[in-house]
């Protein structure tokens, strides 16, 4: 996609009722082939990371990228555009600002992933989903048969009472979860 071509910055995907893309999947870096089973290997083959542009989200993505490189694993980076609970009640201008913020974060992550995938020689799949973060990450991990899930620690104080995404994944997961501070 070239800059300024007028297409949706989320790229091709599944549109929602308002015409926005609900889901996006892009591949970067070398192709990935899990190869034959090798006795004695014990590391993860598919690492899923929940990514955003927060400091802990970027640290989690960097950690997962380094781990994927060392383990020769496939890295699946999932960005969840999670509208606030008030979005349905907000004015159109507020919804537009939130959508613009999502699009800017997606473009920032896309640019970083394209650059880093080739440098690290790691096969990267970038996935954009829309919805609540915890169920979307859990579903994505199940769909790609993730061996490990990596997320950044929550920076919001209220999550100590209701539980952060990392805490909820640890309690509900069928795979190891790493929470990066």
Short mmCIF file of C-alpha atoms in Angstrom, two decimals:
data_model
loop_
_atom_site.label_atom_id
_atom_site.label_comp_id
_atom_site.label_asym_id
_atom_site.label_seq_id
_atom_site.Cartn_x
_atom_site.Cartn_y
_atom_site.Cartn_z
CA UNK A 1 0.00 0.00 0.00
CA UNK A 2 1.45 3.36 -0.91
CA UNK A 3 1.11 6.44 1.25
CA UNK A 4 -1.80 8.69 0.42
CA UNK A 5 -3.56 6.33 -1.96
CA UNK A 6 -6.90 6.99 -0.27
CA UNK A 7 -7.46 3.42 0.91
CA UNK A 8 -8.33 2.48 4.44
CA UNK A 9 -5.08 2.48 6.47
CA UNK A 10 -6.11 -0.83 8.02
CA UNK A 11 -5.79 -2.41 4.60
CA UNK A 12 -7.93 -5.26 3.33
CA UNK A 13 -10.05 -7.04 5.86
CA UNK A 14 -13.53 -7.78 7.05
CA UNK A 15 -15.61 -4.55 7.22
CA UNK A 16 -18.05 -3.90 10.05
CA UNK A 17 -21.45 -2.26 9.63
CA UNK A 18 -19.86 1.20 9.59
CA UNK A 19 -17.38 0.22 6.88
CA UNK A 20 -14.38 -0.03 9.24
CA UNK A 21 -12.12 -3.04 9.10
CA UNK A 22 -12.81 -5.56 11.84
CA UNK A 23 -9.80 -7.76 11.23
CA UNK A 24 -6.52 -7.57 9.34
CA UNK A 25 -3.73 -10.12 8.83
CA UNK A 26 -0.37 -9.31 7.21
CA UNK A 27 2.83 -11.33 6.90
CA UNK A 28 6.36 -9.87 7.19
CA UNK A 29 9.87 -11.32 7.17
CA UNK A 30 10.91 -14.77 5.98
CA UNK A 31 8.34 -17.48 5.44
CA UNK A 32 7.81 -19.82 8.34
CA UNK A 33 7.94 -23.57 8.19
CA UNK A 34 7.72 -25.40 11.50
CA UNK A 35 9.74 -28.26 10.04
CA UNK A 36 9.67 -31.82 11.25
CA UNK A 37 9.35 -32.60 14.92
CA UNK A 38 12.79 -32.73 16.47
CA UNK A 39 13.31 -34.68 19.64
CA UNK A 40 14.90 -32.63 22.35
CA UNK A 41 13.52 -29.26 21.29
CA UNK A 42 11.58 -27.70 24.08
CA UNK A 43 10.99 -24.07 23.14
CA UNK A 44 7.87 -22.44 21.81
CA UNK A 45 7.26 -22.64 18.05
CA UNK A 46 4.51 -19.97 17.87
CA UNK A 47 4.68 -16.93 20.15
CA UNK A 48 1.71 -14.58 20.27
CA UNK A 49 2.15 -11.07 21.65
CA UNK A 50 -0.59 -8.60 22.47
CA UNK A 51 0.83 -5.33 21.16
CA UNK A 52 0.01 -1.67 21.47
CA UNK A 53 2.03 1.55 21.56
CA UNK A 54 2.19 1.87 25.37
CA UNK A 55 5.65 1.52 26.95
CA UNK A 56 4.82 -1.90 28.39
CA UNK A 57 3.20 -2.99 25.12
CA UNK A 58 6.32 -2.06 23.15
CA UNK A 59 8.56 -3.82 25.71
CA UNK A 60 6.39 -6.94 25.45
CA UNK A 61 6.66 -6.87 21.66
CA UNK A 62 10.45 -6.46 21.82
CA UNK A 63 10.75 -9.28 24.35
CA UNK A 64 8.60 -11.60 22.23
CA UNK A 65 10.58 -10.69 19.09
CA UNK A 66 13.88 -11.52 20.78
CA UNK A 67 12.50 -14.78 22.12
CA UNK A 68 11.13 -15.72 18.69
CA UNK A 69 14.55 -15.05 17.14
CA UNK A 70 16.40 -17.16 19.72
CA UNK A 71 13.87 -20.01 19.48
CA UNK A 72 13.50 -19.75 15.69
CA UNK A 73 9.77 -19.41 16.29
CA UNK A 74 6.99 -17.68 14.41
CA UNK A 75 5.86 -14.38 15.98
CA UNK A 76 2.19 -13.43 15.84
CA UNK A 77 1.62 -9.79 16.82
CA UNK A 78 -2.00 -9.00 17.70
CA UNK A 79 -3.29 -5.45 18.05
CA UNK A 80 -6.82 -5.20 19.43
CA UNK A 81 -8.69 -1.98 18.70
CA UNK A 82 -10.79 -1.95 21.85
CA UNK A 83 -13.41 0.81 21.82
CA UNK A 84 -14.27 2.16 25.26
CA UNK A 85 -17.55 1.20 26.86
CA UNK A 86 -18.74 4.78 26.31
CA UNK A 87 -18.18 4.73 22.54
CA UNK A 88 -21.80 3.82 21.79
CA UNK A 89 -23.01 6.80 23.79
CA UNK A 90 -20.42 9.28 22.56
CA UNK A 91 -20.84 11.91 19.89
CA UNK A 92 -19.65 11.10 16.38
CA UNK A 93 -16.64 13.40 16.79
CA UNK A 94 -15.41 11.40 19.80
CA UNK A 95 -15.82 8.12 17.93
CA UNK A 96 -13.90 9.58 14.96
CA UNK A 97 -11.03 10.66 17.24
CA UNK A 98 -10.87 7.20 18.78
CA UNK A 99 -10.85 5.58 15.32
CA UNK A 100 -8.08 7.94 14.20
CA UNK A 101 -6.04 6.99 17.27
CA UNK A 102 -6.45 3.28 16.44
CA UNK A 103 -5.35 3.91 12.85
CA UNK A 104 -2.26 5.87 13.98
CA UNK A 105 -1.24 3.12 16.42
CA UNK A 106 -1.72 0.46 13.73
CA UNK A 107 0.45 2.37 11.27
CA UNK A 108 3.16 2.87 13.91
CA UNK A 109 3.20 -0.85 14.74
CA UNK A 110 3.13 -1.81 11.05
CA UNK A 111 6.17 0.33 10.26
CA UNK A 112 8.13 -1.07 13.22
CA UNK A 113 7.24 -4.67 12.37
CA UNK A 114 8.18 -4.35 8.70
CA UNK A 115 11.59 -2.93 9.63
CA UNK A 116 12.35 -5.34 12.46
CA UNK A 117 11.11 -8.57 10.84
CA UNK A 118 13.80 -8.48 8.16
CA UNK A 119 16.53 -7.49 10.64
CA UNK A 120 15.68 -10.27 13.09
CA UNK A 121 15.00 -12.87 10.37
CA UNK A 122 11.79 -13.75 12.19
CA UNK A 123 8.56 -14.62 10.39
CA UNK A 124 5.96 -12.17 11.70
CA UNK A 125 2.21 -12.20 11.29
CA UNK A 126 0.50 -8.91 12.18
CA UNK A 127 -3.15 -9.25 13.12
CA UNK A 128 -5.60 -6.44 13.85
CA UNK A 129 -8.84 -7.30 15.61
CA UNK A 130 -11.65 -5.17 16.99
CA UNK A 131 -13.36 -5.94 20.29
CA UNK A 132 -12.53 -6.50 23.94
CA UNK A 133 -8.84 -7.23 24.45
CA UNK A 134 -8.96 -10.37 26.60
CA UNK A 135 -11.37 -12.47 24.50
CA UNK A 136 -9.76 -11.35 21.23
CA UNK A 137 -6.24 -12.31 22.41
CA UNK A 138 -7.50 -15.62 23.78
CA UNK A 139 -9.28 -16.44 20.53
CA UNK A 140 -6.28 -15.41 18.40
CA UNK A 141 -3.98 -17.62 20.51
CA UNK A 142 -6.31 -20.57 20.01
CA UNK A 143 -6.59 -19.94 16.25
CA UNK A 144 -2.81 -19.89 15.66
CA UNK A 145 -2.09 -22.70 18.18
CA UNK A 146 0.19 -20.44 20.20
CA UNK A 147 2.73 -22.10 22.46
CA UNK A 148 3.16 -18.93 24.51
CA UNK A 149 1.40 -15.59 24.99
CA UNK A 150 3.27 -12.40 25.90
CA UNK A 151 1.57 -9.19 27.08
CA UNK A 152 2.67 -5.97 28.73
CA UNK A 153 1.73 -5.26 32.33
CA UNK A 154 -1.25 -2.98 32.77
CA UNK A 155 -0.52 0.65 33.52
CA UNK A 156 -4.07 1.36 34.75
CA UNK A 157 -4.70 1.44 38.48
CA UNK A 158 -8.28 0.13 38.23
CA UNK A 159 -7.05 -3.19 36.90
CA UNK A 160 -5.89 -4.11 40.38
CA UNK A 161 -9.55 -4.44 41.32
CA UNK A 162 -11.09 -5.97 38.20
CA UNK A 163 -8.06 -7.77 36.81
CA UNK A 164 -5.70 -6.90 33.99
CA UNK A 165 -5.58 -8.61 30.62
CA UNK A 166 -2.40 -10.42 31.72
CA UNK A 167 -4.02 -11.63 34.93
CA UNK A 168 -7.13 -12.83 33.08
CA UNK A 169 -4.99 -14.66 30.49
CA UNK A 170 -2.98 -16.39 33.21
CA UNK A 171 -6.18 -17.62 34.89
CA UNK A 172 -7.92 -18.74 31.69
CA UNK A 173 -5.04 -19.85 29.51
CA UNK A 174 -3.97 -23.20 28.26
CA UNK A 175 -0.49 -21.89 27.39
CA UNK A 176 2.28 -20.16 29.32
CA UNK A 177 1.71 -16.41 29.69
CA UNK A 178 4.56 -13.94 30.16
CA UNK A 179 3.64 -10.51 31.53
CA UNK A 180 6.39 -7.99 30.75
CA UNK A 181 6.70 -5.05 33.17
#
